[in-house]
Amino acid sequence: MISGWTRFSVAFTWRQPLARCASQLALSALLLTACSCSTARKQTASTAADPFLKHDATAQVASNPAAGESRKGYATSPAPAPQAARPHFDEQNDFDVGARSDGRNPQGGARTNGAIQLTAAEERCPDLCDVCPIPCEGAVIDESPCASAKLYPDEYLCDGGDRDYPIHYEDDQMLGFETEDAAVEYRDDSGKRHVKPTNRVCVYSPRFAAVTSITQSMEDVGGSRPLQAIAAAAGTGLSNREATFAQHQRDGSERLVTRVRGSGLTNSASPDVVDRPIGIHGHVHTTTPLLDFAFLRTGVMKQAEEARLAESIQSARVWTRDQNPVVTAKSEQAIELKGHFKALELVGQENRFNGQGKLRIVKSADKRIAEPGDIVKFSIRYDNIGDREVHDVVIVDNLTPRLEYITDSATCDRDGALQVEDNGEGSVILKWVLDEPLKGRSGGVVTFQAIVR
Amino acid sequence: MQFVKVELPNSTGEGDGGQVSFYTNPQGESTTTASPAVAALRVGSVYRLKISDMPDFPGAELFPTIELIDRLHPPRGREVEFAIPIVLTAEEIAKALEGRLVTKVIYLEQPDRAAPVRNTTAARNRLADPRENLLAIADEAGRPMVIVRVGGRLPDAAASETGFFGFGEPVQVLDRPAGNAGSISAQPGRLTLPAPEQQSRPGEAETE
């Protein structure tokens, strides 16, 4: 269970110097341990009639007149006995209609208890634990049937859980309820419908068959021709084309050639009045006629020159720049960037005691090994671990084709009706419909027997 | 090693169904036991057997081969109980004595594809067309475990040179029929079962 304590400790450690990390982590672990212990005491003390809890003497199910015998019979189940000395308890996750739960622990830490696979997420501590037991760190080879059934499923006969297509509802019709599936459906006090599959029970029971052919021997006079095997594997080509990453920049020359044509003016005045004639040999007028303004010469702006002067000023601005306009061309390959973001950590706090009714269902078998013809007794334990009652409780079990239900072998410790339907695959669907709502902190057990085919 | 149980017709477990011999070396030495005969074989090897003393076929001897191609994974200590059954029917033996070749593929059924019928292993034998691929059929219905071939071939003088009796693959024959749990002893060729009180392991087969 990830609680608020975990989050607190991690966040606090980030802000501390490295030298203090160890002590902070140790403190956090201690707080987390203490939290789990206290929670465990509450559950253990208040949960009734739980065969997987050590102290179930105060089971409320015992108040049911019909429950006494069932509990007594159920106590002979092999699962609780070996676990009495090892107080590791697991509990299934609850989920709403349509959620996926195939009997696997979402945290990847499914534990097994004999023939029972406990799809639980939380370990609980015994009543009087001062220091919670530390899980074994060594490698443990799980030889339980359910663990082996995952590796060699064809050697085991399994029942329970929710295999393949998940159980869900479409238009109030339950779908995905296949053979081997077993679940309980109910409504909480708010009317919301829930479906919860059981754990998966596996029994080692391989069954064999044979296929035979009978042939007539024939004389071979033709000899054997060499067999030719031509393996033509087309070459695998990998083309990787990457566009050239080119960048062109063209800068124009910065040289500006301006040609001003010189204007010649020759003045030949006759020396009629002047004794010494001064002849003007040459006058070079460097100003083009376009710039022949009075303003340039005298500094006095005349209104008649204003328009021409403005045009000349604008031209001067253009041609006095020391650079030509620069044209830059740049071609780049488009790059696509994709990002995927995943939640690295989900921190939540499960409050299973918020008062809402919640069912837990555990299935078990009285055998771990069975041969064809053997009778296996299955027990389905259901408990309302919430405070409020749940309604319309129906326990359904779709038997695998290799299990043949023994007529009238089903039992139930509460008032209700048993419906036996053909599942279309050679076996039946058992459906226990409870008449009365199931109160909080109460539970019961249903059983049935089947012959291994 | 994987245990197999060879069962001849009309075997009641009292040794009246015939004798089964497992050849232990290429020279033709064998270990003989009564049907149903249980032996531990090595996966991947081909073994030669001899079946004889069958009440329904007096004087007849056949030399079938067993090719073990896969194995089971039973709980520890329960290997003998879950030997692969190799059941030879009277019809198959009769056909073999007529000169036919009987090929049988024994496979482990896939539970979700298993027929919903209550029957025994002997009854779960399907006769296929000779043109069909038996391994493909078995692979489709489950996991092929053993290929058995029974024909009329007899060992000749050069049998030891041609590998007729095999090439000395390891084989351990159980001294008594299966039905009780046992363990493999270190003695080659023979298996010795422990005392009955030592066979059961607590907590593995809780019954009502």
Short mmCIF file of N, CA and C in Angstrom, two decimals, chain A residues 76 78 82 141 143 148 152-158 163-164 179-180 204-217 366-373 375-377 400-402 404 425-427 449 451-453, chain B residues 71-76 78 81-85 91-92 95 99-112 114-119 121 124-130 134 137-138 143 145 203-204 206-208:
data_model
loop_
_atom_site.label_atom_id
_atom_site.label_comp_id
_atom_site.label_asym_id
_atom_site.label_seq_id
_atom_site.Cartn_x
_atom_site.Cartn_y
_atom_site.Cartn_z
N THR A 76 -11.82 -27.19 7.32
CA THR A 76 -10.99 -28.31 6.91
C THR A 76 -10.28 -28.06 5.61
N PRO A 78 -7.58 -26.99 3.10
CA PRO A 78 -6.14 -27.04 3.34
C PRO A 78 -5.47 -25.69 3.36
N PRO A 82 -1.75 -24.36 6.71
CA PRO A 82 -0.32 -24.12 6.60
C PRO A 82 0.04 -22.67 6.79
N ILE A 141 11.68 -20.09 -4.62
CA ILE A 141 11.08 -20.78 -5.76
C ILE A 141 9.64 -21.11 -5.42
N GLU A 143 6.61 -23.03 -5.84
CA GLU A 143 6.19 -24.31 -6.41
C GLU A 143 4.70 -24.53 -6.24
N SER A 148 3.01 -22.68 -10.97
CA SER A 148 3.37 -23.61 -12.03
C SER A 148 2.38 -23.57 -13.17
N TYR A 152 3.05 -23.84 -17.14
CA TYR A 152 2.57 -24.99 -17.91
C TYR A 152 1.05 -25.07 -17.77
N PRO A 153 0.36 -24.19 -18.41
CA PRO A 153 -1.10 -24.14 -18.19
C PRO A 153 -1.83 -25.37 -18.69
N ASP A 154 -1.24 -26.09 -19.66
CA ASP A 154 -1.97 -27.25 -20.18
C ASP A 154 -1.90 -28.44 -19.24
N GLU A 155 -1.10 -28.37 -18.21
CA GLU A 155 -1.02 -29.48 -17.26
C GLU A 155 -1.94 -29.28 -16.07
N TYR A 156 -2.56 -28.13 -15.99
CA TYR A 156 -3.38 -27.81 -14.82
C TYR A 156 -4.83 -27.59 -15.23
N LEU A 157 -5.67 -27.87 -14.29
CA LEU A 157 -7.09 -27.63 -14.46
C LEU A 157 -7.44 -26.46 -13.55
N CYS A 158 -7.77 -25.36 -14.15
CA CYS A 158 -7.97 -24.13 -13.37
C CYS A 158 -9.44 -23.73 -13.41
N ARG A 163 -10.43 -14.93 -16.95
CA ARG A 163 -9.43 -15.14 -18.00
C ARG A 163 -9.89 -14.47 -19.29
N ASP A 164 -8.92 -14.22 -20.12
CA ASP A 164 -9.15 -13.67 -21.46
C ASP A 164 -10.01 -12.41 -21.41
N THR A 179 -15.79 -19.68 -19.68
CA THR A 179 -15.55 -20.84 -18.84
C THR A 179 -14.33 -20.58 -17.96
N GLU A 180 -14.32 -21.16 -16.81
CA GLU A 180 -13.32 -20.98 -15.75
C GLU A 180 -13.56 -19.71 -14.94
N TYR A 204 -3.47 -29.76 -10.36
CA TYR A 204 -2.64 -30.47 -11.33
C TYR A 204 -3.39 -31.70 -11.82
N SER A 205 -3.77 -31.68 -13.06
CA SER A 205 -4.56 -32.79 -13.59
C SER A 205 -4.37 -32.87 -15.11
N PRO A 206 -3.21 -33.35 -15.54
CA PRO A 206 -3.03 -33.46 -17.00
C PRO A 206 -3.88 -34.59 -17.56
N ARG A 207 -4.36 -34.38 -18.75
CA ARG A 207 -5.15 -35.42 -19.41
C ARG A 207 -4.61 -35.61 -20.83
N PHE A 208 -4.51 -36.87 -21.19
CA PHE A 208 -3.87 -37.20 -22.47
C PHE A 208 -4.91 -37.74 -23.44
N ALA A 209 -4.54 -37.64 -24.68
CA ALA A 209 -5.30 -38.24 -25.76
C ALA A 209 -4.30 -38.68 -26.82
N ALA A 210 -4.79 -39.43 -27.78
CA ALA A 210 -3.90 -39.95 -28.81
C ALA A 210 -4.58 -39.91 -30.16
N VAL A 211 -3.78 -39.78 -31.16
CA VAL A 211 -4.27 -39.86 -32.52
C VAL A 211 -3.40 -40.90 -33.24
N THR A 212 -4.05 -41.81 -33.94
CA THR A 212 -3.36 -42.98 -34.50
C THR A 212 -3.67 -43.08 -35.99
N SER A 213 -2.68 -43.52 -36.71
CA SER A 213 -2.91 -43.86 -38.12
C SER A 213 -2.29 -45.23 -38.37
N ILE A 214 -2.92 -45.98 -39.26
CA ILE A 214 -2.45 -47.31 -39.61
C ILE A 214 -2.18 -47.32 -41.11
N THR A 215 -0.97 -47.62 -41.46
CA THR A 215 -0.57 -47.57 -42.86
C THR A 215 -0.08 -48.93 -43.30
N GLN A 216 -0.13 -49.13 -44.61
CA GLN A 216 0.36 -50.36 -45.21
C GLN A 216 1.76 -50.10 -45.74
N SER A 217 2.67 -51.00 -45.41
CA SER A 217 4.03 -50.82 -45.90
C SER A 217 4.05 -51.00 -47.41
N ASP A 366 -10.13 -28.27 -2.47
CA ASP A 366 -9.63 -29.15 -1.43
C ASP A 366 -8.55 -30.09 -1.96
N LYS A 367 -8.19 -29.96 -3.20
CA LYS A 367 -7.13 -30.80 -3.76
C LYS A 367 -6.19 -29.95 -4.58
N ARG A 368 -4.96 -30.36 -4.57
CA ARG A 368 -3.98 -29.73 -5.44
C ARG A 368 -3.65 -30.62 -6.62
N ILE A 369 -3.92 -31.89 -6.47
CA ILE A 369 -3.65 -32.86 -7.53
C ILE A 369 -4.90 -33.72 -7.69
N ALA A 370 -5.28 -33.92 -8.91
CA ALA A 370 -6.47 -34.74 -9.16
C ALA A 370 -6.30 -35.46 -10.48
N GLU A 371 -6.83 -36.65 -10.50
CA GLU A 371 -6.84 -37.43 -11.72
C GLU A 371 -8.26 -37.52 -12.24
N PRO A 372 -8.42 -37.83 -13.50
CA PRO A 372 -9.78 -37.97 -14.02
C PRO A 372 -10.59 -38.95 -13.19
N GLY A 373 -11.75 -38.49 -12.82
CA GLY A 373 -12.62 -39.28 -11.96
C GLY A 373 -12.63 -38.83 -10.52
N ILE A 375 -13.11 -36.38 -7.30
CA ILE A 375 -14.08 -35.35 -6.93
C ILE A 375 -13.35 -34.24 -6.20
N VAL A 376 -13.56 -33.04 -6.67
CA VAL A 376 -12.92 -31.87 -6.07
C VAL A 376 -14.02 -30.98 -5.50
N LYS A 377 -13.81 -30.56 -4.27
CA LYS A 377 -14.77 -29.67 -3.63
C LYS A 377 -14.23 -28.25 -3.67
N THR A 400 -15.24 -24.99 -16.02
CA THR A 400 -14.47 -25.40 -17.19
C THR A 400 -15.01 -26.73 -17.71
N PRO A 401 -14.85 -27.02 -18.99
CA PRO A 401 -15.45 -28.25 -19.54
C PRO A 401 -14.97 -29.53 -18.87
N ARG A 402 -13.82 -29.49 -18.26
CA ARG A 402 -13.32 -30.71 -17.62
C ARG A 402 -13.85 -30.90 -16.21
N GLU A 404 -17.23 -31.53 -14.08
CA GLU A 404 -18.63 -31.92 -14.17
C GLU A 404 -19.28 -31.72 -12.81
N GLU A 425 -20.69 -25.25 -23.35
CA GLU A 425 -19.40 -25.88 -23.64
C GLU A 425 -19.27 -27.20 -22.88
N GLY A 426 -20.39 -27.77 -22.55
CA GLY A 426 -20.36 -29.07 -21.91
C GLY A 426 -20.34 -29.03 -20.41
N SER A 427 -20.40 -27.86 -19.85
CA SER A 427 -20.44 -27.76 -18.40
C SER A 427 -21.57 -26.79 -18.02
N GLN A 449 -19.32 -29.41 -5.50
CA GLN A 449 -18.39 -30.47 -5.84
C GLN A 449 -18.49 -30.76 -7.34
N ILE A 451 -16.70 -33.39 -10.55
CA ILE A 451 -15.88 -34.54 -10.94
C ILE A 451 -14.92 -34.09 -12.03
N VAL A 452 -13.69 -34.46 -11.87
CA VAL A 452 -12.69 -34.15 -12.89
C VAL A 452 -12.85 -35.12 -14.04
N ARG A 453 -13.10 -34.58 -15.21
CA ARG A 453 -13.28 -35.43 -16.39
C ARG A 453 -11.93 -35.83 -16.96
N ARG B 71 7.94 -33.40 -22.02
CA ARG B 71 7.84 -33.90 -20.66
C ARG B 71 6.77 -33.13 -19.87
N LEU B 72 6.43 -33.67 -18.72
CA LEU B 72 5.50 -33.03 -17.80
C LEU B 72 6.26 -32.34 -16.68
N HIS B 73 5.55 -31.56 -15.91
CA HIS B 73 6.14 -30.86 -14.77
C HIS B 73 5.26 -31.05 -13.54
N PRO B 74 5.15 -32.27 -13.08
CA PRO B 74 4.28 -32.52 -11.92
C PRO B 74 4.92 -31.98 -10.64
N PRO B 75 4.14 -31.92 -9.58
CA PRO B 75 4.72 -31.51 -8.30
C PRO B 75 5.86 -32.45 -7.90
N ARG B 76 6.77 -31.89 -7.20
CA ARG B 76 7.97 -32.65 -6.83
C ARG B 76 7.61 -33.89 -6.01
N ARG B 78 6.00 -36.44 -7.20
CA ARG B 78 4.83 -37.10 -7.75
C ARG B 78 5.03 -37.47 -9.21
N GLU B 81 3.43 -40.85 -10.49
CA GLU B 81 1.97 -40.87 -10.62
C GLU B 81 1.51 -40.30 -11.95
N PHE B 82 2.31 -39.42 -12.48
CA PHE B 82 1.90 -38.76 -13.71
C PHE B 82 2.79 -39.18 -14.87
N ALA B 83 2.92 -40.49 -15.02
CA ALA B 83 3.62 -41.01 -16.18
C ALA B 83 2.73 -40.85 -17.42
N ILE B 84 3.37 -40.65 -18.53
CA ILE B 84 2.61 -40.50 -19.78
C ILE B 84 2.06 -41.87 -20.17
N PRO B 85 0.79 -42.01 -20.32
CA PRO B 85 0.23 -43.33 -20.64
C PRO B 85 0.40 -43.66 -22.13
N GLU B 91 -6.58 -53.88 -31.20
CA GLU B 91 -6.70 -53.65 -32.64
C GLU B 91 -5.37 -53.19 -33.23
N GLU B 92 -4.69 -52.35 -32.54
CA GLU B 92 -3.41 -51.86 -33.05
C GLU B 92 -2.38 -52.99 -33.12
N LYS B 95 -3.23 -55.21 -36.07
CA LYS B 95 -2.82 -54.60 -37.34
C LYS B 95 -1.31 -54.70 -37.54
N GLY B 99 1.25 -56.83 -40.50
CA GLY B 99 2.23 -56.18 -41.34
C GLY B 99 2.02 -54.70 -41.52
N ARG B 100 1.02 -54.17 -40.86
CA ARG B 100 0.78 -52.73 -40.95
C ARG B 100 1.72 -51.98 -40.01
N LEU B 101 1.83 -50.72 -40.31
CA LEU B 101 2.60 -49.83 -39.43
C LEU B 101 1.61 -48.94 -38.68
N VAL B 102 1.65 -49.04 -37.39
CA VAL B 102 0.76 -48.24 -36.54
C VAL B 102 1.59 -47.10 -35.95
N THR B 103 1.15 -45.91 -36.25
CA THR B 103 1.82 -44.72 -35.70
C THR B 103 0.85 -44.01 -34.78
N LYS B 104 1.31 -43.73 -33.61
CA LYS B 104 0.43 -43.12 -32.59
C LYS B 104 1.16 -41.93 -31.99
N VAL B 105 0.48 -40.82 -31.95
CA VAL B 105 1.02 -39.62 -31.30
C VAL B 105 0.16 -39.35 -30.07
N ILE B 106 0.79 -39.34 -28.93
CA ILE B 106 0.10 -39.08 -27.67
C ILE B 106 0.38 -37.63 -27.28
N TYR B 107 -0.67 -36.92 -27.01
CA TYR B 107 -0.51 -35.50 -26.71
C TYR B 107 -1.24 -35.13 -25.43
N LEU B 108 -0.80 -34.05 -24.85
CA LEU B 108 -1.43 -33.51 -23.65
C LEU B 108 -2.52 -32.56 -24.08
N GLU B 109 -3.71 -32.81 -23.60
CA GLU B 109 -4.84 -32.01 -24.04
C GLU B 109 -4.75 -30.58 -23.50
N GLN B 110 -5.17 -29.67 -24.33
CA GLN B 110 -5.32 -28.29 -23.88
C GLN B 110 -6.62 -28.21 -23.09
N PRO B 111 -6.59 -27.77 -21.84
CA PRO B 111 -7.80 -27.86 -21.00
C PRO B 111 -9.01 -27.14 -21.58
N ASP B 112 -8.78 -25.96 -22.13
CA ASP B 112 -9.95 -25.23 -22.64
C ASP B 112 -10.46 -25.79 -23.96
N ALA B 114 -10.49 -29.22 -24.33
CA ALA B 114 -10.76 -30.62 -24.04
C ALA B 114 -12.24 -30.93 -24.23
N ALA B 115 -12.47 -32.12 -24.69
CA ALA B 115 -13.86 -32.54 -24.86
C ALA B 115 -14.51 -32.72 -23.50
N PRO B 116 -15.70 -32.21 -23.34
CA PRO B 116 -16.37 -32.30 -22.01
C PRO B 116 -16.98 -33.66 -21.79
N VAL B 117 -16.18 -34.66 -21.82
CA VAL B 117 -16.68 -36.03 -21.61
C VAL B 117 -15.86 -36.66 -20.50
N ARG B 118 -16.54 -37.54 -19.80
CA ARG B 118 -15.86 -38.26 -18.73
C ARG B 118 -15.46 -39.63 -19.27
N ASN B 119 -14.20 -39.84 -19.46
CA ASN B 119 -13.75 -41.12 -20.00
C ASN B 119 -12.32 -41.37 -19.55
N THR B 121 -8.22 -42.62 -20.49
CA THR B 121 -7.22 -42.31 -21.50
C THR B 121 -7.31 -43.26 -22.67
N ARG B 124 -9.67 -42.28 -25.34
CA ARG B 124 -9.41 -41.03 -26.04
C ARG B 124 -8.37 -41.26 -27.14
N ASN B 125 -8.73 -42.12 -28.04
CA ASN B 125 -7.82 -42.46 -29.13
C ASN B 125 -8.56 -42.27 -30.44
N ARG B 126 -8.09 -41.37 -31.23
CA ARG B 126 -8.75 -41.07 -32.48
C ARG B 126 -7.97 -41.70 -33.63
N LEU B 127 -8.68 -42.35 -34.52
CA LEU B 127 -8.04 -42.95 -35.68
C LEU B 127 -8.08 -41.95 -36.83
N ALA B 128 -6.91 -41.59 -37.29
CA ALA B 128 -6.80 -40.57 -38.34
C ALA B 128 -6.54 -41.23 -39.68
N ASP B 129 -6.78 -40.45 -40.70
CA ASP B 129 -6.49 -40.91 -42.05
C ASP B 129 -4.97 -41.02 -42.23
N PRO B 130 -4.50 -42.03 -42.95
CA PRO B 130 -3.05 -42.17 -43.11
C PRO B 130 -2.39 -40.98 -43.78
N LEU B 134 -0.06 -36.54 -38.29
CA LEU B 134 -0.47 -36.78 -36.91
C LEU B 134 0.09 -35.72 -35.95
N ILE B 137 -1.99 -32.64 -36.14
CA ILE B 137 -3.27 -32.80 -35.44
C ILE B 137 -3.07 -32.70 -33.94
N ALA B 138 -2.06 -33.39 -33.46
CA ALA B 138 -1.80 -33.36 -32.01
C ALA B 138 -1.40 -31.97 -31.55
N ARG B 143 -0.39 -30.61 -26.72
CA ARG B 143 1.07 -30.63 -26.78
C ARG B 143 1.52 -32.07 -27.05
N MET B 145 3.53 -35.35 -27.00
CA MET B 145 4.46 -35.82 -25.98
C MET B 145 5.26 -37.03 -26.46
N GLY B 203 0.38 -32.43 2.97
CA GLY B 203 -0.06 -31.16 2.41
C GLY B 203 -0.18 -31.14 0.91
N GLU B 204 0.12 -32.23 0.24
CA GLU B 204 0.06 -32.20 -1.22
C GLU B 204 -1.21 -32.79 -1.77
N GLU B 206 -4.55 -33.21 0.01
CA GLU B 206 -5.52 -33.20 1.07
C GLU B 206 -6.86 -33.64 0.50
N THR B 207 -7.39 -34.64 1.10
CA THR B 207 -8.71 -35.09 0.68
C THR B 207 -9.68 -34.87 1.81
N GLU B 208 -10.91 -35.02 1.44
CA GLU B 208 -11.92 -34.75 2.45
C GLU B 208 -11.91 -35.81 3.53
#
